[in-house]
């Protein structure tokens, strides 16, 4: 009988490695939406004792992206880091920015082993962090809970590889499938308080929240996070407005000085209107228009990525959602179904093209309930 090949360390992680990596991932999720332009990384330092492995410190990328998670954990541990194992959700950086590389700090700390979720595709890193650790005699094991680490760092991966943010379409619909009444003067209330609170938590983990100008003018939304104690986690508010039709009296314009508000428009849009918006504190970004005169969503997303935005939550209406999906930009779809039907003809939440994409290009990952309302979370599979 042929001898079976033994799995390598990178093929199968020990239970302990999975356990502590899960902890690092959970920590990393806490600061999603707060660390752009850097990814929200989680780190856990563990050392062996006679009674088993013990966590000696933890770290998370700080607000604004500095310091990195590894440095936070290492500084908290001090000399106790020597001989310990560092669990980190993303490969330690190897390039010099405002600080020396995290890989250098890990080497200097005396850590004996590093367990990482995924490699960082940034060309300034891309395996160089792992190589530096190995050259220093540190054992490196990566690929532990890699799928979960990719999910946590989806925004960073998209921004580095595709030069755009990760984009989530979030849409609410009545039980019979409508997003609105069809009458601009009649706003349809679809979800209850519990679902609204869940939506605000999703906002808090996003770098930017996107709507179209029609939604802005019709609903006059605030778009901030209104959960107690989390107001400071409100994302950048972005409005797609090809012709600068945004009403200057909207509350998001009036509060632009205190809450970042960006309006993306075309190169041809009115310069006088732009000046008025800028005077109110709104940042106006100009991008190319398509042949129909509408701004190009692909270029718009590239511009957001250039500014450091990694995670965009699109809460616009069916038209904007369909446009994003048709440009092949959507990575996740959150479909919130209210408890009650509308019971009359209305505006469908899903366009035929978006419904086709949802069926063929996405898979349902999980379903949750918030009060009487249902959240369905879909992930792109191709």
Coordinates of C-alpha atoms in Angstrom, one line a residue:
X1 CA 0.0 0.0 0.0
X2 CA 1.4 3.4 -0.9
X3 CA 2.2 5.6 2.0
X4 CA -0.2 8.5 2.3
X5 CA 1.2 12.0 2.1
X6 CA 1.1 13.9 5.4
X7 CA -0.7 17.3 5.3
X8 CA 1.7 20.2 5.5
X9 CA 1.1 22.9 8.2
X10 CA -0.4 25.2 5.6
X11 CA -3.0 22.5 4.6
X12 CA -4.6 22.1 8.0
X13 CA -4.4 24.3 11.0
X14 CA -4.5 23.0 14.5
X15 CA -7.6 23.7 16.5
X16 CA -5.7 26.2 18.7
X17 CA -4.7 28.1 15.6
X18 CA -8.3 28.3 14.3
X19 CA -9.5 29.4 17.8
X20 CA -7.0 32.2 18.1
X21 CA -7.4 33.3 14.5
X22 CA -11.1 33.5 15.0
X23 CA -10.5 35.8 17.9
X24 CA -8.2 38.0 15.8
X25 CA -10.9 38.2 13.1
X26 CA -13.5 39.2 15.6
X27 CA -11.3 41.9 16.9
X28 CA -10.6 43.1 13.3
X29 CA -14.3 43.5 12.6
X30 CA -14.7 46.0 15.4
X31 CA -13.0 48.8 13.6
X32 CA -14.3 48.2 10.1
X33 CA -15.2 51.6 8.7
X34 CA -12.8 53.5 11.0
X35 CA -9.3 52.7 9.6
X36 CA -9.4 53.7 6.0
X37 CA -7.3 54.0 3.9
X38 CA -5.8 51.0 5.8
X39 CA -7.4 47.7 6.5
X40 CA -8.8 46.9 9.9
X41 CA -6.5 44.1 11.1
X42 CA -6.9 42.1 14.2
X43 CA -3.9 40.6 16.2
X44 CA -3.6 38.3 19.2
X45 CA -0.4 37.4 21.0
X46 CA -0.4 34.0 22.7
X47 CA 2.2 32.1 24.7
X48 CA 2.3 28.6 25.9
X49 CA 2.1 27.9 29.6
X50 CA 2.0 24.6 31.6
X51 CA -1.8 25.0 31.7
X52 CA -2.1 25.6 28.0
X53 CA -2.0 28.6 25.6
X54 CA -2.8 32.0 27.1
X55 CA -3.6 35.3 25.4
X56 CA -1.1 38.0 26.6
X57 CA -2.3 40.9 24.5
X58 CA -4.5 41.9 21.6
X59 CA -4.4 44.7 19.0
X60 CA -6.5 46.3 16.4
X61 CA -5.7 48.9 13.7
X62 CA -6.4 52.3 15.3
X63 CA -8.8 54.8 13.9
X64 CA -7.3 56.5 10.8
X65 CA -5.1 53.5 10.1
X66 CA -2.3 54.0 12.5
X67 CA -0.8 52.4 14.5
X68 CA -1.2 48.9 13.0
X69 CA -2.7 46.0 15.0
X70 CA 0.6 44.2 15.3
X71 CA 2.3 47.2 16.9
X72 CA -0.6 47.7 19.3
X73 CA -0.4 44.1 20.5
X74 CA 3.4 44.0 20.7
X75 CA 3.6 47.2 22.7
X76 CA 1.0 46.0 25.1
X77 CA 2.9 42.7 25.6
X78 CA 6.4 44.2 25.9
X79 CA 9.0 41.6 26.9
X80 CA 6.2 39.0 27.3
X81 CA 6.1 38.8 23.4
X82 CA 9.4 37.0 23.3
X83 CA 8.8 33.4 22.3
X84 CA 5.1 33.9 21.8
X85 CA 2.9 33.2 18.8
X86 CA 1.4 36.2 16.9
X87 CA -2.0 35.6 15.2
X88 CA -2.7 38.3 12.7
X89 CA -5.5 38.5 10.1
X90 CA -3.3 39.9 7.3
X91 CA 0.4 39.6 6.4
X92 CA 2.4 42.2 8.3
X93 CA 3.5 45.1 6.2
X94 CA 7.0 45.2 4.8
X95 CA 7.2 48.8 3.5
X96 CA 8.2 52.0 5.2
X97 CA 5.3 54.5 5.6
X98 CA 4.9 56.8 8.6
X99 CA 6.4 53.9 10.7
X100 CA 9.0 51.3 10.1
X101 CA 7.5 48.0 8.7
X102 CA 5.5 45.9 11.1
X103 CA 7.5 42.9 10.0
X104 CA 10.6 44.5 11.4
X105 CA 8.7 45.2 14.7
X106 CA 7.7 41.6 14.9
X107 CA 11.3 40.4 14.4
X108 CA 12.5 42.8 17.0
X109 CA 9.9 41.7 19.5
X110 CA 11.3 38.1 19.7
X111 CA 8.1 36.5 18.6
X112 CA 8.9 32.9 17.6
X113 CA 5.9 32.1 15.4
X114 CA 3.4 34.0 13.2
X115 CA 0.1 32.6 12.1
X116 CA -1.6 34.8 9.5
X117 CA -5.0 34.7 7.7
X118 CA -4.0 35.8 4.2
X119 CA -1.2 37.3 2.2
X120 CA -1.4 41.0 1.5
X121 CA -1.6 41.5 -2.3
X122 CA -0.3 45.1 -2.0
X123 CA 2.9 45.1 -4.2
X124 CA 4.8 46.8 -1.4
X125 CA 4.1 43.6 0.7
X126 CA 2.9 40.6 -1.3
X127 CA 4.9 38.0 0.5
X128 CA 7.8 40.2 1.5
X129 CA 6.5 40.5 5.1
X130 CA 6.5 36.7 5.4
X131 CA 9.9 36.5 3.8
X132 CA 11.4 38.9 6.3
X133 CA 10.0 37.0 9.2
X134 CA 11.3 33.6 7.8
X135 CA 14.7 35.2 7.2
X136 CA 14.8 36.1 10.9
X137 CA 14.1 32.5 11.9
X138 CA 10.4 33.0 12.7
X139 CA 8.1 30.1 11.8
X140 CA 5.3 31.4 9.5
X141 CA 2.0 29.7 8.9
X142 CA -0.6 31.4 6.7
X143 CA -4.0 30.4 5.3
X144 CA -5.7 29.8 8.6
X145 CA -9.4 30.7 8.2
X146 CA -8.4 32.3 5.0
X147 CA -12.0 32.6 3.6
X148 CA -13.0 34.5 6.7
X149 CA -9.9 36.7 6.5
X150 CA -10.7 37.5 2.9
X151 CA -14.2 38.4 3.9
X152 CA -12.9 40.7 6.7
X153 CA -10.4 42.3 4.3
X154 CA -12.6 42.3 1.2
X155 CA -12.4 46.1 0.9
X156 CA -8.6 46.2 1.1
X157 CA -8.3 43.4 -1.4
X158 CA -10.7 45.0 -3.9
X159 CA -9.0 48.4 -3.5
X160 CA -5.5 46.9 -4.0
X161 CA -6.3 44.5 -6.8
X162 CA -9.2 46.1 -8.7
X163 CA -8.6 49.7 -7.7
X164 CA -12.1 50.1 -6.4
X165 CA -13.8 49.7 -3.1
X166 CA -15.8 46.6 -2.1
X167 CA -19.5 47.5 -2.7
X168 CA -22.5 46.3 -0.8
X169 CA -26.0 46.9 -2.2
X170 CA -28.5 47.2 0.5
X171 CA -32.2 47.2 -0.5
X172 CA -35.4 47.1 1.4
X173 CA -38.6 45.7 -0.1
X174 CA -42.1 44.9 1.1
X175 CA -43.2 41.3 1.5
X176 CA -44.6 41.5 -2.1
X177 CA -41.4 42.9 -3.5
X178 CA -41.8 46.7 -3.8
X179 CA -39.2 49.4 -2.8
X180 CA -41.6 52.3 -3.1
X181 CA -45.1 53.4 -3.9
X182 CA -44.2 54.8 -7.3
X183 CA -45.4 58.2 -6.1
X184 CA -42.4 60.5 -5.3
X185 CA -44.6 62.4 -2.8
X186 CA -45.5 59.2 -0.9
X187 CA -42.7 57.6 1.1
X188 CA -43.1 54.0 1.8
X189 CA -42.1 52.8 5.3
X190 CA -41.0 49.2 4.9
X191 CA -39.0 48.2 8.0
X192 CA -39.4 48.5 11.8
X193 CA -37.1 49.9 14.5
X194 CA -35.1 46.7 15.0
X195 CA -34.3 46.5 11.3
X196 CA -33.4 50.2 11.2
X197 CA -31.0 49.7 14.1
X198 CA -29.4 46.7 12.3
X199 CA -28.9 48.9 9.2
X200 CA -27.2 51.6 11.3
X201 CA -24.8 49.0 12.6
X202 CA -24.0 48.0 9.0
X203 CA -23.4 51.7 8.2
X204 CA -21.0 51.9 11.2
X205 CA -18.8 49.3 9.5
X206 CA -18.6 51.1 6.2
X207 CA -16.2 53.7 5.0
X208 CA -18.8 55.5 2.8
X209 CA -22.6 55.3 2.3
X210 CA -23.8 56.0 -1.3
X211 CA -27.2 57.2 -2.6
X212 CA -28.4 58.8 -5.8
X213 CA -29.5 62.4 -6.1
X214 CA -33.2 61.3 -6.6
X215 CA -33.2 59.5 -3.3
X216 CA -31.4 62.5 -1.7
X217 CA -33.9 65.0 -2.9
X218 CA -37.0 62.8 -2.2
X219 CA -36.1 61.6 1.3
X220 CA -33.7 64.3 2.7
X221 CA -31.8 61.6 4.6
X222 CA -29.3 62.2 7.3
X223 CA -27.3 59.0 6.5
X224 CA -25.4 59.1 9.8
X225 CA -25.1 56.4 12.4
X226 CA -27.7 57.0 15.1
X227 CA -26.9 54.2 17.5
X228 CA -26.2 55.5 21.0
X229 CA -22.5 56.0 21.5
X230 CA -21.7 55.3 17.9
X231 CA -22.5 58.5 16.2
X232 CA -18.8 59.2 15.6
X233 CA -18.7 56.1 13.3
X234 CA -20.9 57.8 10.7
X235 CA -19.4 57.0 7.2
X236 CA -18.6 59.5 4.5
X237 CA -21.8 60.5 2.7
X238 CA -21.6 60.1 -1.1
X239 CA -24.2 61.2 -3.6
X240 CA -24.1 60.4 -7.3
X241 CA -25.5 63.5 -9.1
X242 CA -24.6 63.7 -12.8
X243 CA -26.1 67.2 -13.3
X244 CA -25.8 68.7 -9.8
X245 CA -29.5 68.6 -9.1
X246 CA -29.0 68.2 -5.4
X247 CA -31.2 70.5 -3.3
X248 CA -28.9 72.9 -1.3
X249 CA -31.4 72.9 1.5
X250 CA -31.0 69.2 2.3
X251 CA -29.8 68.4 5.8
X252 CA -26.7 66.5 4.4
X253 CA -25.6 69.7 2.7
X254 CA -26.3 71.8 5.7
X255 CA -24.3 69.5 7.9
X256 CA -21.4 68.9 5.4
X257 CA -19.0 71.0 7.5
X258 CA -19.3 68.5 10.4
X259 CA -20.0 65.3 8.5
X260 CA -18.0 64.6 5.3
X261 CA -20.2 64.8 2.3
X262 CA -19.0 64.1 -1.3
X263 CA -21.0 64.7 -4.4
X264 CA -19.8 62.9 -7.5
X265 CA -20.8 64.6 -10.8
X266 CA -19.7 64.8 -14.4
X267 CA -17.0 67.0 -16.0
X268 CA -19.8 69.0 -17.7
X269 CA -21.9 69.8 -14.6
X270 CA -22.6 73.5 -13.7
X271 CA -19.6 75.2 -12.1
X272 CA -21.7 77.8 -10.3
X273 CA -23.7 75.0 -8.5
X274 CA -20.4 73.3 -7.6
X275 CA -19.1 76.5 -6.1
X276 CA -22.2 76.8 -3.9
X277 CA -21.9 73.3 -2.7
X278 CA -18.2 73.8 -1.9
X279 CA -19.1 77.0 0.0
X280 CA -21.4 74.8 2.1
X281 CA -18.6 72.3 2.9
X282 CA -19.5 69.7 0.3
X283 CA -16.6 68.1 -1.6
X284 CA -17.4 67.8 -5.3
X285 CA -15.7 65.1 -7.4
X286 CA -15.9 65.2 -11.2
X287 CA -15.7 62.1 -13.3
X288 CA -16.2 61.2 -17.0
X289 CA -19.8 60.8 -18.3
X290 CA -21.1 57.9 -20.4
X291 CA -22.6 58.5 -23.8
X292 CA -26.0 59.1 -22.2
X293 CA -24.6 61.9 -20.1
X294 CA -24.8 60.0 -16.8
X295 CA -21.6 59.7 -14.7
X296 CA -19.6 56.6 -15.1
X297 CA -20.0 54.4 -12.0
X298 CA -16.8 52.6 -12.7
X299 CA -14.6 55.7 -12.8
X300 CA -16.5 57.1 -9.8
X301 CA -15.6 54.0 -7.7
X302 CA -12.0 54.3 -8.8
X303 CA -12.0 57.9 -7.6
X304 CA -13.4 56.9 -4.2
X305 CA -10.6 54.2 -4.0
X306 CA -8.0 56.8 -4.8
X307 CA -9.2 58.8 -1.8
X308 CA -8.8 55.7 0.5
X309 CA -12.4 54.4 0.5
X310 CA -12.4 50.6 0.8
X311 CA -16.0 49.7 1.8
X312 CA -19.0 51.4 0.2
X313 CA -22.6 50.7 1.3
X314 CA -25.1 51.6 -1.4
X315 CA -28.5 52.5 0.1
X316 CA -29.8 54.2 -3.1
X317 CA -33.0 53.1 -4.8
X318 CA -33.6 50.4 -7.4
X319 CA -32.2 52.5 -10.3
X320 CA -28.8 53.1 -8.7
X321 CA -28.6 49.5 -7.4
X322 CA -29.3 48.2 -10.9
X323 CA -26.6 50.5 -12.4
X324 CA -24.0 49.4 -9.9
X325 CA -24.8 45.7 -10.6
X326 CA -24.9 46.1 -14.3
X327 CA -21.4 47.6 -14.2
X328 CA -20.3 44.4 -12.3
X329 CA -19.4 46.4 -9.2
X330 CA -21.4 44.7 -6.5
X331 CA -19.7 42.3 -4.1
X332 CA -22.5 41.8 -1.6
X333 CA -26.2 42.3 -1.6
X334 CA -28.3 42.7 1.5
X335 CA -32.0 42.3 0.9
X336 CA -34.2 43.4 3.7
X337 CA -37.7 42.1 3.4
X338 CA -40.4 43.8 5.5
X339 CA -43.1 41.9 7.3
X340 CA -46.0 43.4 5.5
X341 CA -47.0 43.5 1.8
X342 CA -47.7 46.8 0.1
X343 CA -50.8 45.4 -1.5
X344 CA -50.9 47.6 -4.5
X345 CA -48.8 48.3 -7.6
X346 CA -45.5 50.0 -6.8
X347 CA -41.9 50.3 -7.7
X348 CA -40.2 46.9 -7.8
X349 CA -37.1 46.6 -5.6
X350 CA -35.2 44.4 -8.0
X351 CA -34.9 45.3 -11.7
X352 CA -34.9 42.3 -14.1
X353 CA -31.1 42.6 -14.6
X354 CA -30.4 42.8 -10.9
X355 CA -32.7 39.8 -10.2
X356 CA -30.8 37.8 -12.8
X357 CA -27.5 38.7 -11.3
X358 CA -28.7 37.8 -7.8
X359 CA -29.8 34.4 -9.0
X360 CA -26.7 33.6 -11.1
X361 CA -23.8 35.5 -9.7
X362 CA -24.5 35.5 -5.9
X363 CA -25.2 32.9 -3.2
X364 CA -27.2 33.3 -0.1
X365 CA -24.7 33.2 2.8
X366 CA -27.0 33.8 5.8
X367 CA -30.3 35.0 6.9
X368 CA -31.1 37.0 10.1
X369 CA -34.2 38.5 11.6
X370 CA -34.5 41.9 13.1
X371 CA -37.9 42.0 14.8
X372 CA -40.4 41.1 12.1
X373 CA -38.1 42.0 9.2
X374 CA -35.8 39.5 7.4
X375 CA -32.2 40.3 6.3
X376 CA -30.8 38.1 3.6
X377 CA -27.0 38.4 3.0
X378 CA -25.8 37.4 -0.5
X379 CA -22.1 37.1 -1.6
X380 CA -20.7 37.2 -5.1
X381 CA -19.5 33.9 -6.3
X382 CA -18.3 34.9 -9.8

